[in-house]
Short mmCIF file of C-alpha atoms and ligand atoms in Angstrom, two decimals:
data_model
loop_
_atom_site.label_atom_id
_atom_site.label_comp_id
_atom_site.label_asym_id
_atom_site.label_seq_id
_atom_site.Cartn_x
_atom_site.Cartn_y
_atom_site.Cartn_z
CA UNK B 1 98.41 -138.69 -78.80
CA UNK B 2 98.31 -140.60 -75.53
CA UNK B 3 100.67 -143.34 -74.35
CA UNK B 4 100.05 -146.62 -76.15
CA UNK B 5 100.47 -150.10 -74.71
CA UNK B 6 103.14 -152.27 -76.34
CA UNK B 7 101.71 -155.32 -78.03
CA UNK B 8 102.87 -158.79 -77.15
CA UNK B 9 101.90 -162.15 -78.57
CA UNK B 10 99.54 -162.88 -75.66
CA UNK B 11 95.93 -163.70 -76.59
CA UNK B 12 94.43 -162.26 -73.41
CA UNK B 13 95.35 -159.22 -71.37
CA UNK B 14 95.52 -159.57 -67.58
CA UNK B 15 91.94 -158.30 -67.14
CA UNK B 16 90.65 -161.02 -69.48
CA UNK B 17 90.05 -158.83 -72.58
CA UNK B 18 91.50 -160.26 -75.79
CA UNK B 19 94.70 -158.53 -76.88
CA UNK B 20 94.46 -156.10 -79.78
CA UNK B 21 96.20 -158.75 -81.89
CA UNK B 22 93.59 -161.39 -81.07
CA UNK B 23 90.72 -158.91 -81.58
CA UNK B 24 92.16 -157.84 -84.95
CA UNK B 25 92.49 -161.42 -86.13
CA UNK B 26 88.83 -162.12 -85.24
CA UNK B 27 87.72 -158.86 -86.85
CA UNK B 28 89.48 -159.65 -90.14
CA UNK B 29 88.30 -163.27 -90.11
CA UNK B 30 84.71 -162.02 -89.77
CA UNK B 31 85.16 -159.74 -92.82
CA UNK B 32 83.99 -156.66 -90.88
CA UNK B 33 87.16 -154.97 -92.13
CA UNK B 34 89.28 -156.34 -94.97
CA UNK B 35 92.87 -155.49 -95.85
CA UNK B 36 93.37 -153.28 -98.91
CA UNK B 37 96.92 -154.40 -99.66
CA UNK B 38 98.59 -151.40 -98.02
CA UNK B 39 99.00 -150.57 -94.34
CA UNK B 40 96.42 -148.28 -92.75
CA UNK B 41 93.79 -148.50 -95.52
CA UNK B 42 90.88 -150.81 -94.79
CA UNK B 43 87.90 -151.93 -96.85
CA UNK B 44 84.74 -151.43 -94.80
CA UNK B 45 81.89 -153.96 -94.79
CA UNK B 46 78.16 -153.14 -94.59
CA UNK B 47 78.28 -154.17 -90.92
CA UNK B 48 81.07 -151.72 -90.18
CA UNK B 49 79.21 -148.96 -92.01
CA UNK B 50 75.98 -149.77 -90.19
CA UNK B 51 77.86 -148.99 -86.97
CA UNK B 52 79.64 -145.83 -88.15
CA UNK B 53 76.39 -144.46 -89.61
CA UNK B 54 74.60 -145.04 -86.30
CA UNK B 55 77.44 -143.31 -84.41
CA UNK B 56 77.19 -140.38 -86.85
CA UNK B 57 73.47 -140.08 -86.12
CA UNK B 58 74.23 -140.05 -82.38
CA UNK B 59 76.80 -137.26 -82.81
CA UNK B 60 74.34 -135.30 -84.97
CA UNK B 61 71.67 -135.75 -82.28
CA UNK B 62 74.14 -134.44 -79.68
CA UNK B 63 74.50 -131.19 -81.59
CA UNK B 64 70.93 -130.95 -82.94
CA UNK B 65 69.49 -127.47 -83.10
CA UNK B 66 72.75 -125.86 -82.02
CA UNK B 67 75.00 -126.37 -85.06
CA UNK B 68 74.95 -125.77 -88.80
CA UNK B 69 75.61 -129.13 -90.46
CA UNK B 70 78.05 -129.62 -93.32
CA UNK B 71 79.79 -132.55 -94.97
CA UNK B 72 83.19 -132.00 -96.50
CA UNK B 73 85.13 -133.76 -99.27
CA UNK B 74 88.32 -135.75 -98.69
CA UNK B 75 90.42 -133.05 -100.38
CA UNK B 76 91.06 -129.47 -99.26
CA UNK B 77 92.63 -126.37 -100.83
CA UNK B 78 96.39 -126.56 -100.42
CA UNK B 79 96.34 -122.92 -99.25
CA UNK B 80 93.94 -123.83 -96.43
CA UNK B 81 96.20 -126.60 -95.11
CA UNK B 82 99.15 -124.17 -95.21
CA UNK B 83 97.24 -121.43 -93.38
CA UNK B 84 96.01 -123.93 -90.78
CA UNK B 85 99.68 -124.53 -89.94
CA UNK B 86 99.33 -128.24 -90.71
CA UNK B 87 102.04 -128.35 -93.37
CA UNK B 88 104.65 -126.85 -90.99
CA UNK B 89 103.67 -128.63 -87.79
CA UNK B 90 102.58 -132.07 -89.03
CA UNK B 91 104.78 -132.38 -92.11
CA UNK B 92 105.15 -136.13 -91.77
CA UNK B 93 101.36 -136.68 -91.75
CA UNK B 94 100.48 -134.63 -94.84
CA UNK B 95 99.19 -136.31 -98.00
CA UNK B 96 99.54 -134.60 -101.36
CA UNK B 97 97.46 -134.92 -104.54
CA UNK B 98 99.39 -135.02 -107.81
CA UNK B 99 97.91 -134.63 -111.29
CA UNK B 100 99.05 -134.94 -114.89
CA UNK B 101 99.44 -131.59 -116.66
CA UNK B 102 101.91 -132.68 -119.33
CA UNK B 103 102.20 -132.58 -123.11
CA UNK B 104 101.81 -135.49 -125.54
CA UNK B 105 105.54 -136.04 -125.21
CA UNK B 106 105.31 -136.28 -121.42
CA UNK B 107 102.33 -138.62 -121.80
CA UNK B 108 104.51 -140.89 -123.98
CA UNK B 109 107.16 -140.75 -121.25
CA UNK B 110 104.56 -141.77 -118.64
CA UNK B 111 103.41 -144.71 -120.80
CA UNK B 112 107.02 -145.86 -121.23
CA UNK B 113 107.49 -145.74 -117.47
CA UNK B 114 104.25 -147.71 -116.91
CA UNK B 115 105.37 -150.38 -119.39
CA UNK B 116 108.83 -150.59 -117.81
CA UNK B 117 107.39 -150.74 -114.28
CA UNK B 118 109.35 -147.64 -113.25
CA UNK B 119 108.12 -144.59 -111.33
CA UNK B 120 105.43 -143.01 -113.55
CA UNK B 121 104.28 -140.79 -110.67
CA UNK B 122 107.48 -138.75 -111.09
CA UNK B 123 105.86 -137.23 -114.21
CA UNK B 124 102.94 -135.79 -112.17
CA UNK B 125 102.73 -132.30 -110.64
CA UNK B 126 101.32 -131.28 -107.24
CA UNK B 127 97.72 -130.06 -107.52
CA UNK B 128 96.16 -127.08 -105.77
CA UNK B 129 94.39 -129.52 -103.42
CA UNK B 130 95.78 -131.81 -100.73
CA UNK B 131 94.20 -134.64 -98.76
CA UNK B 132 92.18 -133.29 -95.86
CA UNK B 133 93.81 -133.92 -92.44
CA UNK B 134 90.99 -132.85 -90.10
CA UNK B 135 87.34 -132.18 -90.88
CA UNK B 136 87.37 -128.87 -88.96
CA UNK B 137 89.99 -127.34 -91.30
CA UNK B 138 87.20 -126.80 -93.84
CA UNK B 139 85.24 -124.66 -91.37
CA UNK B 140 87.71 -121.83 -90.71
CA UNK B 141 87.83 -120.32 -94.24
CA UNK B 142 83.99 -120.31 -94.15
CA UNK B 143 84.15 -118.11 -91.04
CA UNK B 144 86.55 -115.47 -92.39
CA UNK B 145 85.47 -111.89 -91.60
CA UNK B 146 83.19 -110.70 -88.80
CA UNK B 147 81.21 -113.39 -86.95
CA UNK B 148 77.60 -112.93 -85.85
CA UNK B 149 77.02 -112.26 -82.12
CA UNK B 150 77.47 -115.56 -80.25
CA UNK B 151 79.90 -116.88 -82.88
CA UNK B 152 79.32 -119.86 -85.17
CA UNK B 153 78.79 -123.53 -84.40
CA UNK B 154 79.37 -126.03 -87.19
CA UNK B 155 78.89 -129.80 -87.20
CA UNK B 156 81.23 -131.22 -89.85
CA UNK B 157 81.94 -134.72 -91.06
CA UNK B 158 84.45 -135.95 -93.60
CA UNK B 159 87.10 -138.43 -94.65
CA UNK B 160 90.61 -137.56 -93.43
CA UNK B 161 94.07 -138.72 -94.44
CA UNK B 162 97.17 -138.89 -92.28
CA UNK B 163 100.34 -140.58 -93.42
CA UNK B 164 100.84 -142.84 -90.44
CA UNK B 165 101.00 -146.28 -92.04
CA UNK B 166 100.50 -149.00 -89.48
CA UNK B 167 99.30 -152.58 -89.52
CA UNK B 168 97.20 -151.88 -86.39
CA UNK B 169 93.46 -151.86 -87.10
CA UNK B 170 93.13 -148.75 -84.90
CA UNK B 171 95.53 -146.51 -86.86
CA UNK B 172 94.26 -145.77 -90.35
CA UNK B 173 95.65 -143.55 -93.04
CA UNK B 174 92.13 -142.88 -94.30
CA UNK B 175 89.46 -142.50 -91.61
CA UNK B 176 86.31 -140.50 -90.80
CA UNK B 177 86.13 -137.60 -88.37
CA UNK B 178 82.88 -136.07 -87.11
CA UNK B 179 83.39 -132.78 -85.30
CA UNK B 180 81.45 -130.15 -83.39
CA UNK B 181 83.27 -126.86 -83.96
CA UNK B 182 82.85 -123.48 -82.28
CA UNK B 183 84.37 -120.19 -83.47
CA UNK B 184 83.70 -117.03 -81.44
CA UNK B 185 84.44 -115.29 -78.14
CA UNK B 186 87.48 -116.67 -76.25
CA UNK B 187 85.56 -117.59 -73.10
CA UNK B 188 82.82 -119.31 -75.13
CA UNK B 189 85.41 -121.38 -77.05
CA UNK B 190 86.79 -122.82 -73.83
CA UNK B 191 83.31 -123.45 -72.43
CA UNK B 192 82.40 -125.22 -75.70
CA UNK B 193 85.47 -127.46 -75.44
CA UNK B 194 84.75 -128.42 -71.82
CA UNK B 195 81.02 -128.95 -72.31
CA UNK B 196 81.66 -130.88 -75.55
CA UNK B 197 84.17 -133.14 -73.81
CA UNK B 198 81.68 -133.91 -71.02
CA UNK B 199 78.79 -134.50 -73.46
CA UNK B 200 80.96 -136.62 -75.75
CA UNK B 201 82.16 -138.84 -72.91
CA UNK B 202 78.57 -139.20 -71.71
CA UNK B 203 77.40 -140.20 -75.21
CA UNK B 204 80.15 -142.80 -75.53
CA UNK B 205 79.46 -144.26 -72.10
CA UNK B 206 75.72 -144.56 -72.87
CA UNK B 207 76.87 -146.78 -75.77
CA UNK B 208 78.39 -149.13 -73.19
CA UNK B 209 82.00 -148.01 -73.64
CA UNK B 210 84.43 -147.67 -70.76
CA UNK B 211 85.84 -144.30 -71.70
CA UNK B 212 88.15 -142.02 -69.73
CA UNK B 213 89.40 -138.49 -70.36
CA UNK B 214 93.17 -138.08 -70.59
CA UNK B 215 95.30 -134.96 -71.15
CA UNK B 216 96.99 -135.27 -74.54
CA UNK B 217 99.00 -133.47 -77.18
CA UNK B 218 99.01 -133.46 -80.96
CA UNK B 219 101.87 -135.31 -82.71
CA UNK B 220 103.76 -132.14 -83.80
CA UNK B 221 106.73 -132.96 -86.05
CA UNK B 222 110.41 -132.57 -85.18
CA UNK B 223 112.37 -130.82 -82.45
CA UNK B 224 110.34 -127.62 -82.57
CA UNK B 225 107.26 -129.85 -82.44
CA UNK B 226 108.31 -131.27 -79.06
CA UNK B 227 108.20 -127.72 -77.64
CA UNK B 228 104.75 -127.11 -79.14
CA UNK B 229 103.52 -130.42 -77.70
CA UNK B 230 104.85 -129.47 -74.22
CA UNK B 231 103.11 -126.10 -74.45
CA UNK B 232 99.85 -127.76 -75.48
CA UNK B 233 100.00 -130.04 -72.42
CA UNK B 234 100.90 -127.15 -70.10
CA UNK B 235 97.95 -125.15 -71.42
CA UNK B 236 95.68 -128.22 -71.01
CA UNK B 237 94.56 -127.49 -74.58
CA UNK B 238 93.77 -131.08 -75.62
CA UNK B 239 91.94 -133.96 -73.99
CA UNK B 240 91.21 -137.35 -75.45
CA UNK B 241 88.43 -139.79 -74.69
CA UNK B 242 90.23 -143.11 -74.41
CA UNK B 243 88.52 -146.51 -74.62
CA UNK B 244 89.93 -150.01 -75.04
CA UNK B 245 90.14 -151.74 -78.41
CA UNK B 246 91.21 -155.22 -77.42
CA UNK B 247 93.68 -154.37 -74.66
CA UNK B 248 94.88 -151.15 -76.32
CA UNK B 249 93.72 -147.85 -74.76
CA UNK B 250 92.72 -145.92 -77.89
CA UNK B 251 91.80 -142.26 -78.44
CA UNK B 252 88.30 -142.44 -79.90
CA UNK B 253 87.50 -138.72 -79.53
CA UNK B 254 89.34 -135.54 -78.68
CA UNK B 255 88.36 -132.12 -77.36
CA UNK B 256 90.65 -129.34 -78.48
CA UNK B 257 90.99 -125.66 -77.58
CA UNK B 258 92.93 -123.90 -80.35
CA UNK B 259 92.80 -120.41 -78.72
CA UNK B 260 93.36 -117.75 -81.46
CA UNK B 261 95.36 -120.07 -83.75
CA UNK B 262 92.71 -120.49 -86.47
CA UNK B 263 91.06 -117.11 -85.85
CA UNK B 264 94.35 -115.33 -86.58
CA UNK B 265 95.30 -117.59 -89.51
CA UNK B 266 91.94 -117.15 -91.27
CA UNK B 267 91.24 -113.52 -90.26
CA UNK B 268 88.13 -114.34 -88.22
CA UNK B 269 86.87 -111.59 -85.88
CA UNK B 270 84.18 -111.84 -83.21
CA UNK B 271 81.12 -109.57 -83.35
CA UNK B 272 82.99 -107.35 -80.86
CA UNK B 273 85.96 -107.09 -83.24
CA UNK B 274 88.63 -109.18 -81.49
CA UNK B 275 90.41 -112.19 -82.99
CA UNK B 276 88.10 -115.20 -82.64
CA UNK B 277 89.05 -118.26 -80.62
CA UNK B 278 87.97 -121.78 -81.57
CA UNK B 279 87.52 -125.25 -80.18
CA UNK B 280 86.46 -128.58 -81.64
CA UNK B 281 85.22 -131.88 -80.30
CA UNK B 282 86.22 -134.63 -82.73
CA UNK B 283 84.88 -138.19 -82.84
CA UNK B 284 86.98 -140.74 -84.73
CA UNK B 285 84.06 -142.68 -86.28
CA UNK B 286 86.13 -145.70 -87.29
CA UNK B 287 87.71 -145.98 -83.86
CA UNK B 288 84.37 -145.59 -82.05
CA UNK B 289 83.05 -148.47 -84.21
CA UNK B 290 86.10 -150.58 -83.30
CA UNK B 291 85.70 -149.81 -79.59
CA UNK B 292 82.03 -150.86 -79.81
CA UNK B 293 82.92 -154.13 -81.60
CA UNK B 294 85.60 -154.78 -79.01
CA UNK B 295 83.27 -154.06 -76.06
CA UNK B 296 80.14 -155.83 -77.33
CA UNK B 297 81.41 -158.50 -79.74
CA UNK B 298 81.49 -158.97 -83.49
CA UNK B 299 77.85 -160.04 -83.81
CA UNK B 300 76.03 -156.70 -83.81
CA UNK B 301 72.61 -158.33 -83.47
CA UNK B 302 73.69 -159.72 -80.11
CA UNK B 303 74.87 -156.42 -78.63
CA UNK B 304 73.11 -155.37 -75.40
CA UNK B 305 69.53 -154.30 -76.09
CA UNK B 306 70.05 -150.84 -74.58
CA UNK B 307 73.01 -150.14 -76.87
CA UNK B 308 71.12 -151.34 -79.98
CA UNK B 309 68.13 -149.21 -79.05
CA UNK B 310 70.31 -146.12 -78.66
CA UNK B 311 72.01 -146.72 -81.99
CA UNK B 312 69.18 -148.01 -84.16
CA UNK B 313 65.82 -146.87 -82.73
P1 LIG J 401 96.31 -140.13 -81.94
O1 LIG J 401 96.49 -139.73 -80.50
O2 LIG J 401 95.69 -141.49 -82.05
O3 LIG J 401 97.50 -139.95 -82.82
P2 LIG J 401 95.34 -137.49 -82.67
O4 LIG J 401 95.59 -136.83 -81.37
O5 LIG J 401 96.31 -137.18 -83.76
O6 LIG J 401 95.19 -139.11 -82.53
P3 LIG J 401 93.03 -135.91 -83.36
O7 LIG J 401 93.79 -135.00 -84.24
O8 LIG J 401 92.59 -135.41 -82.03
O9 LIG J 401 93.86 -137.25 -83.17
O10 LIG J 401 91.84 -136.54 -84.18
C1 LIG J 401 90.50 -136.68 -83.68
C2 LIG J 401 90.11 -138.13 -83.62
O11 LIG J 401 90.27 -138.74 -84.91
C3 LIG J 401 90.97 -138.97 -82.69
O12 LIG J 401 90.54 -138.90 -81.34
C4 LIG J 401 90.76 -140.36 -83.27
O13 LIG J 401 89.59 -140.96 -82.77
C5 LIG J 401 90.61 -140.10 -84.76
N1 LIG J 401 91.89 -140.40 -85.42
C6 LIG J 401 93.01 -139.62 -85.45
N2 LIG J 401 94.00 -140.23 -86.14
C7 LIG J 401 93.49 -141.43 -86.54
C8 LIG J 401 94.00 -142.52 -87.30
N3 LIG J 401 95.26 -142.51 -87.79
N4 LIG J 401 93.20 -143.59 -87.54
C9 LIG J 401 91.92 -143.62 -87.06
N5 LIG J 401 91.38 -142.62 -86.35
C10 LIG J 401 92.14 -141.53 -86.09
ZN1 LIG J 402 89.18 -130.25 -85.13
#
């Protein structure tokens, strides 16, 4: 989370870029994204997907030969989200999955509620899965036990949910994250974070984006969360790559050093037998696509030749 610019009703920012509001209006008018009827959930056009798929390929190419590649589903074991500390620290962002486990009688109750237009969801029970909040959460249970020498590197991509409803086109409840994750020796985890940040910023700038690194913190919940956020900033544990979408500086990637947090929570030991450290470099695919549309225009076929070659050749 970095500081966000307050939106006005202006059409153009001082440097001549359209405001986020104006950019969003053009984006929706073009049909590249369409509203779903609820805040923070967008229907993605073929054009939008053409961009996110090309960005995915670029991220994969960045890690090629160095990472195992996995794709993860949009749901995750509830126990994993608890162990990751997400439920305690980001309580307001969590999304739960509820299912029907009732009897015929409870089914009749649900039908009555549907007919009456009252809350039928009250009849459902929480499942043993939740909505996934970060792609890298799927990696840590896979690494439980003793790691091979040199640790493990995993490239992971998946749909994520965070309950932060907003009408802004940059803040989704359902969005894609593509991450390069390292789990292993403490010194290697920090090196991975720093190298990944530099390589990620380089990749994004070769796509014609004006991107800057900024120290950041995660949006920990509540009063205790403010202390955790301060600690994270003091430890310089999180950096974001920030690029404009309209006139809004937007975090399109982050580079995070989690120290022993996940290693301890998931009982991961290095080859030498100490608690593993981890780091991840996370690209927000939807936001990278928006930054590209904002920088180069809504007509993808008229983007600068160099950018199109990098993405599609
Ligand atoms: P923010 O600062 O915007 O709240 P964050 O610090 O919570 O983001 P991370 O946990 O670092 O984000 O997530 C990695 C990347 O996923 C972010 O850099 C961003 O590009 C993307 N991302 C995070 N939250 C959202 C969201 N609500 N909508 C779209 N993309 C998101
Ligand atoms: Zn991560």
